[in-house]
PDB file of C-alpha atoms in Angstrom:
ATOM      1  CA  MET A   1      54.859 179.250-108.912  1.00 73.00           C
ATOM      2  CA  LEU A   2      53.396 179.783-112.346  1.00 71.00           C
ATOM      3  CA  GLU A   3      49.892 178.885-111.134  1.00 72.00           C
ATOM      4  CA  PHE A   4      50.338 181.744-108.575  1.00 78.00           C
ATOM      5  CA  ALA A   5      51.384 184.192-111.255  1.00 78.00           C
ATOM      6  CA  VAL A   6      48.473 183.245-113.364  1.00 75.00           C
ATOM      7  CA  ASP A   7      46.046 183.456-110.467  1.00 78.00           C
ATOM      8  CA  GLU A   8      47.541 186.981-109.628  1.00 84.00           C
ATOM      9  CA  GLU A   9      47.263 188.013-113.300  1.00 80.00           C
ATOM     10  CA  MET A  10      51.006 188.462-113.561  1.00 79.00           C
ATOM     11  CA  ILE A  11      51.262 186.289-116.540  1.00 75.00           C
ATOM     12  CA  SER A  12      48.736 184.866-119.065  1.00 72.00           C
ATOM     13  CA  SER A  13      47.665 181.215-118.989  1.00 70.00           C
ATOM     14  CA  ASP A  14      47.388 181.306-122.851  1.00 71.00           C
ATOM     15  CA  PRO A  15      50.224 178.957-124.284  1.00 65.00           C
ATOM     16  CA  SER A  16      50.244 181.197-127.421  1.00 70.00           C
ATOM     17  CA  ASP A  17      51.030 184.274-125.293  1.00 67.00           C
ATOM     18  CA  PRO A  18      54.901 185.028-125.387  1.00 64.00           C
ATOM     19  CA  SER A  19      54.637 186.017-121.599  1.00 63.00           C
ATOM     20  CA  ASP A  20      53.788 182.472-120.542  1.00 63.00           C
ATOM     21  CA  PRO A  21      57.043 180.912-119.603  1.00 69.00           C
ATOM     22  CA  SER A  22      55.647 177.497-119.412  1.00 67.00           C
ATOM     23  CA  ALA A  23      54.444 177.558-123.014  1.00 65.00           C
ATOM     24  CA  GLY A  24      55.399 174.198-124.647  1.00 69.00           C
ATOM     25  CA  VAL A  25      56.854 172.736-121.477  1.00 73.00           C
ATOM     26  CA  LYS A  26      55.568 169.289-120.760  1.00 76.00           C
ATOM     27  CA  ALA A  27      56.072 167.072-117.766  1.00 75.00           C
ATOM     28  CA  GLN A  28      58.710 164.502-118.139  1.00 76.00           C
ATOM     29  CA  ARG A  29      57.654 160.936-118.297  1.00 78.00           C
ATOM     30  CA  GLY A  30      60.073 158.210-117.315  1.00 80.00           C
ATOM     31  CA  GLU A  31      60.367 154.769-116.064  1.00 83.00           C
ATOM     32  CA  VAL A  32      60.571 154.359-112.402  1.00 80.00           C
ATOM     33  CA  LYS A  33      63.005 151.667-111.449  1.00 84.00           C
ATOM     34  CA  SER A  34      63.094 150.432-107.865  1.00 85.00           C
ATOM     35  CA  HIS A  35      66.351 149.357-106.305  1.00 86.00           C
ATOM     36  CA  ARG A  36      66.722 145.647-106.023  1.00 90.00           C
ATOM     37  CA  GLN A  37      66.833 143.951-102.688  1.00 88.00           C
ATOM     38  CA  TRP A  38      70.074 142.794-101.233  1.00 89.00           C
ATOM     39  CA  THR A  39      70.526 139.078-101.113  1.00 90.00           C
ATOM     40  CA  THR A  40      71.329 137.237 -97.947  1.00 87.00           C
ATOM     41  CA  ALA A  41      75.003 136.837 -98.959  1.00 92.00           C
ATOM     42  CA  GLU A  42      75.308 140.622 -99.546  1.00 93.00           C
ATOM     43  CA  LEU A  43      73.749 141.437 -96.102  1.00 90.00           C
ATOM     44  CA  ALA A  44      76.282 139.025 -94.571  1.00 91.00           C
ATOM     45  CA  LYS A  45      79.191 140.601 -96.479  1.00 94.00           C
ATOM     46  CA  PHE A  46      78.144 144.121 -95.471  1.00 93.00           C
ATOM     47  CA  ARG A  47      77.764 143.181 -91.859  1.00 91.00           C
ATOM     48  CA  GLN A  48      81.339 141.446 -92.064  1.00 93.00           C
ATOM     49  CA  HIS A  49      82.701 144.729 -93.342  1.00 94.00           C
ATOM     50  CA  LEU A  50      81.320 146.922 -90.520  1.00 91.00           C
ATOM     51  CA  ALA A  51      81.853 145.787 -87.073  1.00 88.00           C
ATOM     52  CA  ALA A  52      78.891 145.982 -84.635  1.00 85.00           C
ATOM     53  CA  MET A  53      78.690 149.437 -82.803  1.00 88.00           C
ATOM     54  CA  THR A  54      80.262 151.323 -85.499  1.00 91.00           C
ATOM     55  CA  ARG A  55      78.328 154.305 -86.831  1.00 90.00           C
ATOM     56  CA  GLY A  56      77.720 152.714 -90.263  1.00 91.00           C
ATOM     57  CA  ARG A  57      76.605 149.432 -88.837  1.00 92.00           C
ATOM     58  CA  ILE A  58      74.323 151.031 -86.263  1.00 91.00           C
ATOM     59  CA  ALA A  59      72.678 153.071 -89.038  1.00 92.00           C
ATOM     60  CA  PHE A  60      72.387 150.080 -91.383  1.00 92.00           C
ATOM     61  CA  GLU A  61      70.671 147.947 -88.642  1.00 88.00           C
ATOM     62  CA  VAL A  62      68.332 150.485 -87.553  1.00 89.00           C
ATOM     63  CA  ILE A  63      67.227 151.329 -91.070  1.00 89.00           C
ATOM     64  CA  TYR A  64      67.316 147.751 -92.274  1.00 87.00           C
ATOM     65  CA  ARG A  65      65.359 146.425 -89.210  1.00 84.00           C
ATOM     66  CA  THR A  66      62.767 149.173 -88.720  1.00 85.00           C
ATOM     67  CA  GLY A  67      62.191 150.036 -92.427  1.00 87.00           C
ATOM     68  CA  ALA A  68      62.337 153.677 -91.393  1.00 91.00           C
ATOM     69  CA  ARG A  69      63.273 156.358 -93.880  1.00 93.00           C
ATOM     70  CA  CYS A  70      66.598 158.163 -93.013  1.00 92.00           C
ATOM     71  CA  VAL A  71      64.666 161.147 -91.807  1.00 94.00           C
ATOM     72  CA  ASP A  72      62.756 159.150 -89.180  1.00 94.00           C
ATOM     73  CA  ALA A  73      65.679 156.622 -88.334  1.00 92.00           C
ATOM     74  CA  VAL A  74      67.882 159.497 -86.798  1.00 93.00           C
ATOM     75  CA  GLY A  75      65.178 160.032 -84.207  1.00 91.00           C
ATOM     76  CA  LEU A  76      64.812 156.396 -83.245  1.00 90.00           C
ATOM     77  CA  GLY A  77      66.207 155.048 -79.989  1.00 88.00           C
ATOM     78  CA  TRP A  78      65.335 153.465 -76.700  1.00 86.00           C
ATOM     79  CA  GLN A  79      62.881 156.321 -75.871  1.00 87.00           C
ATOM     80  CA  ARG A  80      60.721 155.250 -78.818  1.00 86.00           C
ATOM     81  CA  VAL A  81      60.448 151.497 -77.775  1.00 82.00           C
ATOM     82  CA  ASP A  82      57.288 150.788 -75.867  1.00 81.00           C
ATOM     83  CA  GLY A  83      57.040 148.244 -72.999  1.00 75.00           C
ATOM     84  CA  ASP A  84      56.559 145.237 -75.231  1.00 70.00           C
ATOM     85  CA  GLY A  85      59.843 146.057 -77.028  1.00 73.00           C
ATOM     86  CA  TRP A  86      58.346 147.670 -80.203  1.00 78.00           C
ATOM     87  CA  PRO A  87      59.711 150.977 -81.605  1.00 84.00           C
ATOM     88  CA  ASN A  88      56.828 153.335 -82.287  1.00 87.00           C
ATOM     89  CA  PHE A  89      57.237 156.643 -84.196  1.00 91.00           C
ATOM     90  CA  VAL A  90      55.316 159.176 -86.321  1.00 93.00           C
ATOM     91  CA  GLN A  91      56.653 159.303 -89.869  1.00 94.00           C
ATOM     92  CA  ALA A  92      57.877 162.647 -90.929  1.00 93.00           C
ATOM     93  CA  LYS A  93      56.768 162.141 -94.601  1.00 93.00           C
ATOM     94  CA  THR A  94      53.242 161.116 -94.039  1.00 93.00           C
ATOM     95  CA  GLY A  95      52.469 162.002 -90.501  1.00 93.00           C
ATOM     96  CA  GLY A  96      51.324 158.484 -89.956  1.00 93.00           C
ATOM     97  CA  PRO A  97      52.174 156.138 -87.181  1.00 91.00           C
ATOM     98  CA  ALA A  98      54.860 153.271 -87.652  1.00 90.00           C
ATOM     99  CA  THR A  99      55.821 150.381 -85.432  1.00 83.00           C
ATOM    100  CA  CYS A 100      58.026 147.358 -85.969  1.00 80.00           C
ATOM    101  CA  PRO A 101      59.165 144.452 -83.731  1.00 69.00           C
ATOM    102  CA  GLY A 102      62.238 145.340 -81.527  1.00 62.00           C
ATOM    103  CA  LYS A 103      63.150 143.288 -78.568  1.00 60.00           C
ATOM    104  CA  THR A 104      60.249 140.842 -78.931  1.00 59.00           C
ATOM    105  CA  LEU A 105      58.543 139.266 -81.882  1.00 59.00           C
ATOM    106  CA  PRO A 106      54.989 137.919 -82.199  1.00 58.00           C
ATOM    107  CA  GLN A 107      54.673 134.338 -82.582  1.00 64.00           C
ATOM    108  CA  TRP A 108      53.867 134.457 -86.101  1.00 59.00           C
ATOM    109  CA  ALA A 109      57.052 136.288 -86.886  1.00 60.00           C
ATOM    110  CA  GLU A 110      59.644 134.103 -85.090  1.00 61.00           C
ATOM    111  CA  SER A 111      61.523 133.202 -88.329  1.00 62.00           C
ATOM    112  CA  PRO A 112      63.662 136.410 -88.342  1.00 68.00           C
ATOM    113  CA  ARG A 113      64.975 135.662 -84.774  1.00 68.00           C
ATOM    114  CA  ALA A 114      68.506 135.768 -86.035  1.00 70.00           C
ATOM    115  CA  GLU A 115      68.058 139.097 -87.700  1.00 74.00           C
ATOM    116  CA  ARG A 116      66.519 140.516 -84.430  1.00 73.00           C
ATOM    117  CA  ALA A 117      69.566 139.306 -82.587  1.00 76.00           C
ATOM    118  CA  LEU A 118      71.946 141.037 -84.959  1.00 80.00           C
ATOM    119  CA  PHE A 119      69.931 144.280 -84.558  1.00 80.00           C
ATOM    120  CA  LEU A 120      69.871 144.204 -80.679  1.00 79.00           C
ATOM    121  CA  ALA A 121      73.643 143.390 -80.796  1.00 82.00           C
ATOM    122  CA  SER A 122      74.323 146.330 -82.918  1.00 84.00           C
ATOM    123  CA  VAL A 123      72.496 149.136 -81.363  1.00 85.00           C
ATOM    124  CA  PRO A 124      73.999 151.022 -78.418  1.00 88.00           C
ATOM    125  CA  ARG A 125      72.362 150.433 -75.029  1.00 85.00           C
ATOM    126  CA  ASP A 126      73.846 153.376 -73.288  1.00 87.00           C
ATOM    127  CA  ARG A 127      72.170 156.189 -75.163  1.00 86.00           C
ATOM    128  CA  MET A 128      68.883 157.297 -76.116  1.00 84.00           C
ATOM    129  CA  ILE A 129      69.339 157.894 -79.736  1.00 87.00           C
ATOM    130  CA  TRP A 130      70.824 155.123 -81.763  1.00 87.00           C
ATOM    131  CA  ILE A 131      72.072 156.972 -84.790  1.00 86.00           C
ATOM    132  CA  MET A 132      74.258 160.046 -83.492  1.00 83.00           C
ATOM    133  CA  THR A 133      76.045 161.171 -86.742  1.00 76.00           C
TER     134      THR A 133
END
């Protein structure tokens, strides 16, 4: 907004000019800390807490399994799954394509078979969109 005001000559870009509201303001620098990944025990405990087919469990499994952001996860469902069983979608944030194993896994990814089974057991089969609320 301030850049616009300077471009339109509504305010001065001179920091010593009292009409410049950004005079002396500096961008905050801080340490970015990522969230730690849940352990296998924590995942199991969460799944025990929420039964399959409950709203929270569906949301958890869809986001955990697909890696989709919340804004993308709410649009995922069977209508996004291709003939090979892979959900495909366009990411809202980047506009880029995304895909992930759904019903089937490539041979190189067979180790997460149990995770895939939990996902498939937890998403509703009777509606197009998995996360409804």
